[in-house]
Amino acid sequence: MNRRELLQVGTASAALLTLGARAASPLPVVDVYKSPTCGCCGAWADHMRRAGFEVRLHVVDDVPAARKRLGMPDAYGSCHTATVGGYVVEGHVPADDVKRLLAARPAAIGLTVPGMPPSAPGMDVAERRDPYQVFLLDKRGHVTVFASYPKA
């Protein structure tokens, strides 16, 4: 192999490594807005960390005000509100659904699990398998079912 061929192979290898690094880019940071007294919010943050997200907790005195400021209507509220990748994530949304949202990139405000279902991530009430749904709230305010649990 001559010098020119060696340089071409080296340049091609470097380009492939760069493309591979871009494809394996880290997940975006999750910013969680929670009250100082809620423990399940921290448990949900731990669920997100185990799924590979970096999580930053922000203790706020008024979670509904944070929710409103971020664009999530109170009707879909829960105990904490988060942002990730330009979306709002309200309540105990499973990490896999957040990843699916980020991959699909729909024109939406975000995902919500209203209330605090006992079998949702972060709630984890022993031996409870209560069904719940994850909703997608689009930018026009329409809600559709994004996922249903427990999965059949």
mmCIF file with all atom_site columns, N, CA and C in Angstrom, residues 39-68:
data_model
loop_
_atom_site.group_PDB
_atom_site.id
_atom_site.type_symbol
_atom_site.label_atom_id
_atom_site.label_alt_id
_atom_site.label_comp_id
_atom_site.label_asym_id
_atom_site.label_entity_id
_atom_site.label_seq_id
_atom_site.pdbx_PDB_ins_code
_atom_site.Cartn_x
_atom_site.Cartn_y
_atom_site.Cartn_z
_atom_site.occupancy
_atom_site.B_iso_or_equiv
_atom_site.pdbx_formal_charge
_atom_site.auth_seq_id
_atom_site.auth_comp_id
_atom_site.auth_asym_id
_atom_site.auth_atom_id
_atom_site.pdbx_PDB_model_num
ATOM 1  N N  . GLY A 1 39 ? -41.726 12.223 47.240 1.00 0.00 ? 39 GLY A N  1
ATOM 2  C CA . GLY A 1 39 ? -40.705 11.196 47.077 1.00 0.00 ? 39 GLY A CA 1
ATOM 3  C C  . GLY A 1 39 ? -40.805 10.427 45.776 1.00 0.00 ? 39 GLY A C  1
ATOM 4  N N  . CYS A 1 40 ? -42.025 10.264 45.264 1.00 0.00 ? 40 CYS A N  1
ATOM 5  C CA . CYS A 1 40 ? -42.168 9.463  44.039 1.00 0.00 ? 40 CYS A CA 1
ATOM 6  C C  . CYS A 1 40 ? -41.549 10.181 42.833 1.00 0.00 ? 40 CYS A C  1
ATOM 7  N N  . CYS A 1 41 ? -41.432 11.490 42.891 1.00 0.00 ? 41 CYS A N  1
ATOM 8  C CA . CYS A 1 41 ? -40.785 12.227 41.798 1.00 0.00 ? 41 CYS A CA 1
ATOM 9  C C  . CYS A 1 41 ? -39.310 11.822 41.687 1.00 0.00 ? 41 CYS A C  1
ATOM 10 N N  . GLY A 1 42 ? -38.666 11.675 42.838 1.00 0.00 ? 42 GLY A N  1
ATOM 11 C CA . GLY A 1 42 ? -37.275 11.218 42.851 1.00 0.00 ? 42 GLY A CA 1
ATOM 12 C C  . GLY A 1 42 ? -37.156 9.788  42.350 1.00 0.00 ? 42 GLY A C  1
ATOM 13 N N  . ALA A 1 43 ? -38.146 8.954  42.678 1.00 0.00 ? 43 ALA A N  1
ATOM 14 C CA . ALA A 1 43 ? -38.142 7.572  42.200 1.00 0.00 ? 43 ALA A CA 1
ATOM 15 C C  . ALA A 1 43 ? -38.284 7.537  40.676 1.00 0.00 ? 43 ALA A C  1
ATOM 16 N N  . TRP A 1 44 ? -39.128 8.432  40.112 1.00 0.00 ? 44 TRP A N  1
ATOM 17 C CA . TRP A 1 44 ? -39.257 8.504  38.653 1.00 0.00 ? 44 TRP A CA 1
ATOM 18 C C  . TRP A 1 44 ? -37.939 8.981  38.030 1.00 0.00 ? 44 TRP A C  1
ATOM 19 N N  . ALA A 1 45 ? -37.294 9.956  38.669 1.00 0.00 ? 45 ALA A N  1
ATOM 20 C CA . ALA A 1 45 ? -35.998 10.441 38.176 1.00 0.00 ? 45 ALA A CA 1
ATOM 21 C C  . ALA A 1 45 ? -34.983 9.292  38.158 1.00 0.00 ? 45 ALA A C  1
ATOM 22 N N  . ASP A 1 46 ? -34.994 8.450  39.181 1.00 0.00 ? 46 ASP A N  1
ATOM 23 C CA . ASP A 1 46 ? -34.098 7.284  39.211 1.00 0.00 ? 46 ASP A CA 1
ATOM 24 C C  . ASP A 1 46 ? -34.421 6.328  38.060 1.00 0.00 ? 46 ASP A C  1
ATOM 25 N N  . HIS A 1 47 ? -35.705 6.127  37.773 1.00 0.00 ? 47 HIS A N  1
ATOM 26 C CA . HIS A 1 47 ? -36.132 5.291  36.634 1.00 0.00 ? 47 HIS A CA 1
ATOM 27 C C  . HIS A 1 47 ? -35.541 5.843  35.333 1.00 0.00 ? 47 HIS A C  1
ATOM 28 N N  . MET A 1 48 ? -35.596 7.144  35.162 1.00 0.00 ? 48 MET A N  1
ATOM 29 C CA . MET A 1 48 ? -35.060 7.765  33.948 1.00 0.00 ? 48 MET A CA 1
ATOM 30 C C  . MET A 1 48 ? -33.541 7.622  33.885 1.00 0.00 ? 48 MET A C  1
ATOM 31 N N  . ARG A 1 49 ? -32.873 7.770  35.010 1.00 0.00 ? 49 ARG A N  1
ATOM 32 C CA . ARG A 1 49 ? -31.410 7.583  35.037 1.00 0.00 ? 49 ARG A CA 1
ATOM 33 C C  . ARG A 1 49 ? -31.036 6.155  34.648 1.00 0.00 ? 49 ARG A C  1
ATOM 34 N N  . ARG A 1 50 ? -31.761 5.175  35.192 1.00 0.00 ? 50 ARG A N  1
ATOM 35 C CA . ARG A 1 50 ? -31.473 3.772  34.848 1.00 0.00 ? 50 ARG A CA 1
ATOM 36 C C  . ARG A 1 50 ? -31.663 3.516  33.354 1.00 0.00 ? 50 ARG A C  1
ATOM 37 N N  . ALA A 1 51 ? -32.504 4.318  32.708 1.00 0.00 ? 51 ALA A N  1
ATOM 38 C CA . ALA A 1 51 ? -32.749 4.172  31.266 1.00 0.00 ? 51 ALA A CA 1
ATOM 39 C C  . ALA A 1 51 ? -31.717 4.936  30.428 1.00 0.00 ? 51 ALA A C  1
ATOM 40 N N  . GLY A 1 52 ? -30.757 5.589  31.078 1.00 0.00 ? 52 GLY A N  1
ATOM 41 C CA . GLY A 1 52 ? -29.685 6.252  30.344 1.00 0.00 ? 52 GLY A CA 1
ATOM 42 C C  . GLY A 1 52 ? -29.770 7.758  30.245 1.00 0.00 ? 52 GLY A C  1
ATOM 43 N N  . PHE A 1 53 ? -30.779 8.366  30.839 1.00 0.00 ? 53 PHE A N  1
ATOM 44 C CA . PHE A 1 53 ? -30.911 9.823  30.806 1.00 0.00 ? 53 PHE A CA 1
ATOM 45 C C  . PHE A 1 53 ? -30.114 10.464 31.934 1.00 0.00 ? 53 PHE A C  1
ATOM 46 N N  . GLU A 1 54 ? -29.571 11.637 31.661 1.00 0.00 ? 54 GLU A N  1
ATOM 47 C CA . GLU A 1 54 ? -29.058 12.490 32.734 1.00 0.00 ? 54 GLU A CA 1
ATOM 48 C C  . GLU A 1 54 ? -30.262 13.267 33.244 1.00 0.00 ? 54 GLU A C  1
ATOM 49 N N  . VAL A 1 55 ? -30.420 13.357 34.561 1.00 0.00 ? 55 VAL A N  1
ATOM 50 C CA . VAL A 1 55 ? -31.582 14.015 35.152 1.00 0.00 ? 55 VAL A CA 1
ATOM 51 C C  . VAL A 1 55 ? -31.122 15.117 36.089 1.00 0.00 ? 55 VAL A C  1
ATOM 52 N N  . ARG A 1 56 ? -31.748 16.278 35.952 1.00 0.00 ? 56 ARG A N  1
ATOM 53 C CA . ARG A 1 56 ? -31.516 17.397 36.879 1.00 0.00 ? 56 ARG A CA 1
ATOM 54 C C  . ARG A 1 56 ? -32.825 17.688 37.596 1.00 0.00 ? 56 ARG A C  1
ATOM 55 N N  . LEU A 1 57 ? -32.785 17.677 38.917 1.00 0.00 ? 57 LEU A N  1
ATOM 56 C CA . LEU A 1 57 ? -33.972 17.966 39.715 1.00 0.00 ? 57 LEU A CA 1
ATOM 57 C C  . LEU A 1 57 ? -34.003 19.437 40.089 1.00 0.00 ? 57 LEU A C  1
ATOM 58 N N  . HIS A 1 58 ? -35.187 20.041 39.947 1.00 0.00 ? 58 HIS A N  1
ATOM 59 C CA . HIS A 1 58 ? -35.407 21.433 40.325 1.00 0.00 ? 58 HIS A CA 1
ATOM 60 C C  . HIS A 1 58 ? -36.563 21.443 41.327 1.00 0.00 ? 58 HIS A C  1
ATOM 61 N N  . VAL A 1 59 ? -36.262 21.795 42.557 1.00 0.00 ? 59 VAL A N  1
ATOM 62 C CA . VAL A 1 59 ? -37.294 21.848 43.573 1.00 0.00 ? 59 VAL A CA 1
ATOM 63 C C  . VAL A 1 59 ? -38.008 23.190 43.445 1.00 0.00 ? 59 VAL A C  1
ATOM 64 N N  . VAL A 1 60 ? -39.331 23.131 43.288 1.00 0.00 ? 60 VAL A N  1
ATOM 65 C CA . VAL A 1 60 ? -40.143 24.336 43.142 1.00 0.00 ? 60 VAL A CA 1
ATOM 66 C C  . VAL A 1 60 ? -41.284 24.294 44.151 1.00 0.00 ? 60 VAL A C  1
ATOM 67 N N  . ASP A 1 61 ? -41.734 25.463 44.570 1.00 0.00 ? 61 ASP A N  1
ATOM 68 C CA . ASP A 1 61 ? -42.838 25.531 45.524 1.00 0.00 ? 61 ASP A CA 1
ATOM 69 C C  . ASP A 1 61 ? -44.191 25.363 44.851 1.00 0.00 ? 61 ASP A C  1
ATOM 70 N N  . ASP A 1 62 ? -44.248 25.574 43.523 1.00 0.00 ? 62 ASP A N  1
ATOM 71 C CA . ASP A 1 62 ? -45.532 25.557 42.824 1.00 0.00 ? 62 ASP A CA 1
ATOM 72 C C  . ASP A 1 62 ? -45.404 24.770 41.514 1.00 0.00 ? 62 ASP A C  1
ATOM 73 N N  . VAL A 1 63 ? -45.606 23.453 41.605 1.00 0.00 ? 63 VAL A N  1
ATOM 74 C CA . VAL A 1 63 ? -45.506 22.600 40.409 1.00 0.00 ? 63 VAL A CA 1
ATOM 75 C C  . VAL A 1 63 ? -46.554 22.983 39.367 1.00 0.00 ? 63 VAL A C  1
ATOM 76 N N  . PRO A 1 64 ? -47.820 23.257 39.755 1.00 0.00 ? 64 PRO A N  1
ATOM 77 C CA . PRO A 1 64 ? -48.795 23.675 38.733 1.00 0.00 ? 64 PRO A CA 1
ATOM 78 C C  . PRO A 1 64 ? -48.364 24.922 37.953 1.00 0.00 ? 64 PRO A C  1
ATOM 79 N N  . ALA A 1 65 ? -47.684 25.858 38.602 1.00 0.00 ? 65 ALA A N  1
ATOM 80 C CA . ALA A 1 65 ? -47.196 27.053 37.890 1.00 0.00 ? 65 ALA A CA 1
ATOM 81 C C  . ALA A 1 65 ? -46.117 26.667 36.881 1.00 0.00 ? 65 ALA A C  1
ATOM 82 N N  . ALA A 1 66 ? -45.232 25.743 37.272 1.00 0.00 ? 66 ALA A N  1
ATOM 83 C CA . ALA A 1 66 ? -44.194 25.275 36.344 1.00 0.00 ? 66 ALA A CA 1
ATOM 84 C C  . ALA A 1 66 ? -44.841 24.564 35.166 1.00 0.00 ? 66 ALA A C  1
ATOM 85 N N  . ARG A 1 67 ? -45.830 23.717 35.450 1.00 0.00 ? 67 ARG A N  1
ATOM 86 C CA . ARG A 1 67 ? -46.550 22.986 34.397 1.00 0.00 ? 67 ARG A CA 1
ATOM 87 C C  . ARG A 1 67 ? -47.172 23.971 33.412 1.00 0.00 ? 67 ARG A C  1
ATOM 88 N N  . LYS A 1 68 ? -47.848 24.976 33.935 1.00 0.00 ? 68 LYS A N  1
ATOM 89 C CA . LYS A 1 68 ? -48.510 25.976 33.084 1.00 0.00 ? 68 LYS A CA 1
ATOM 90 C C  . LYS A 1 68 ? -47.480 26.729 32.236 1.00 0.00 ? 68 LYS A C  1
#
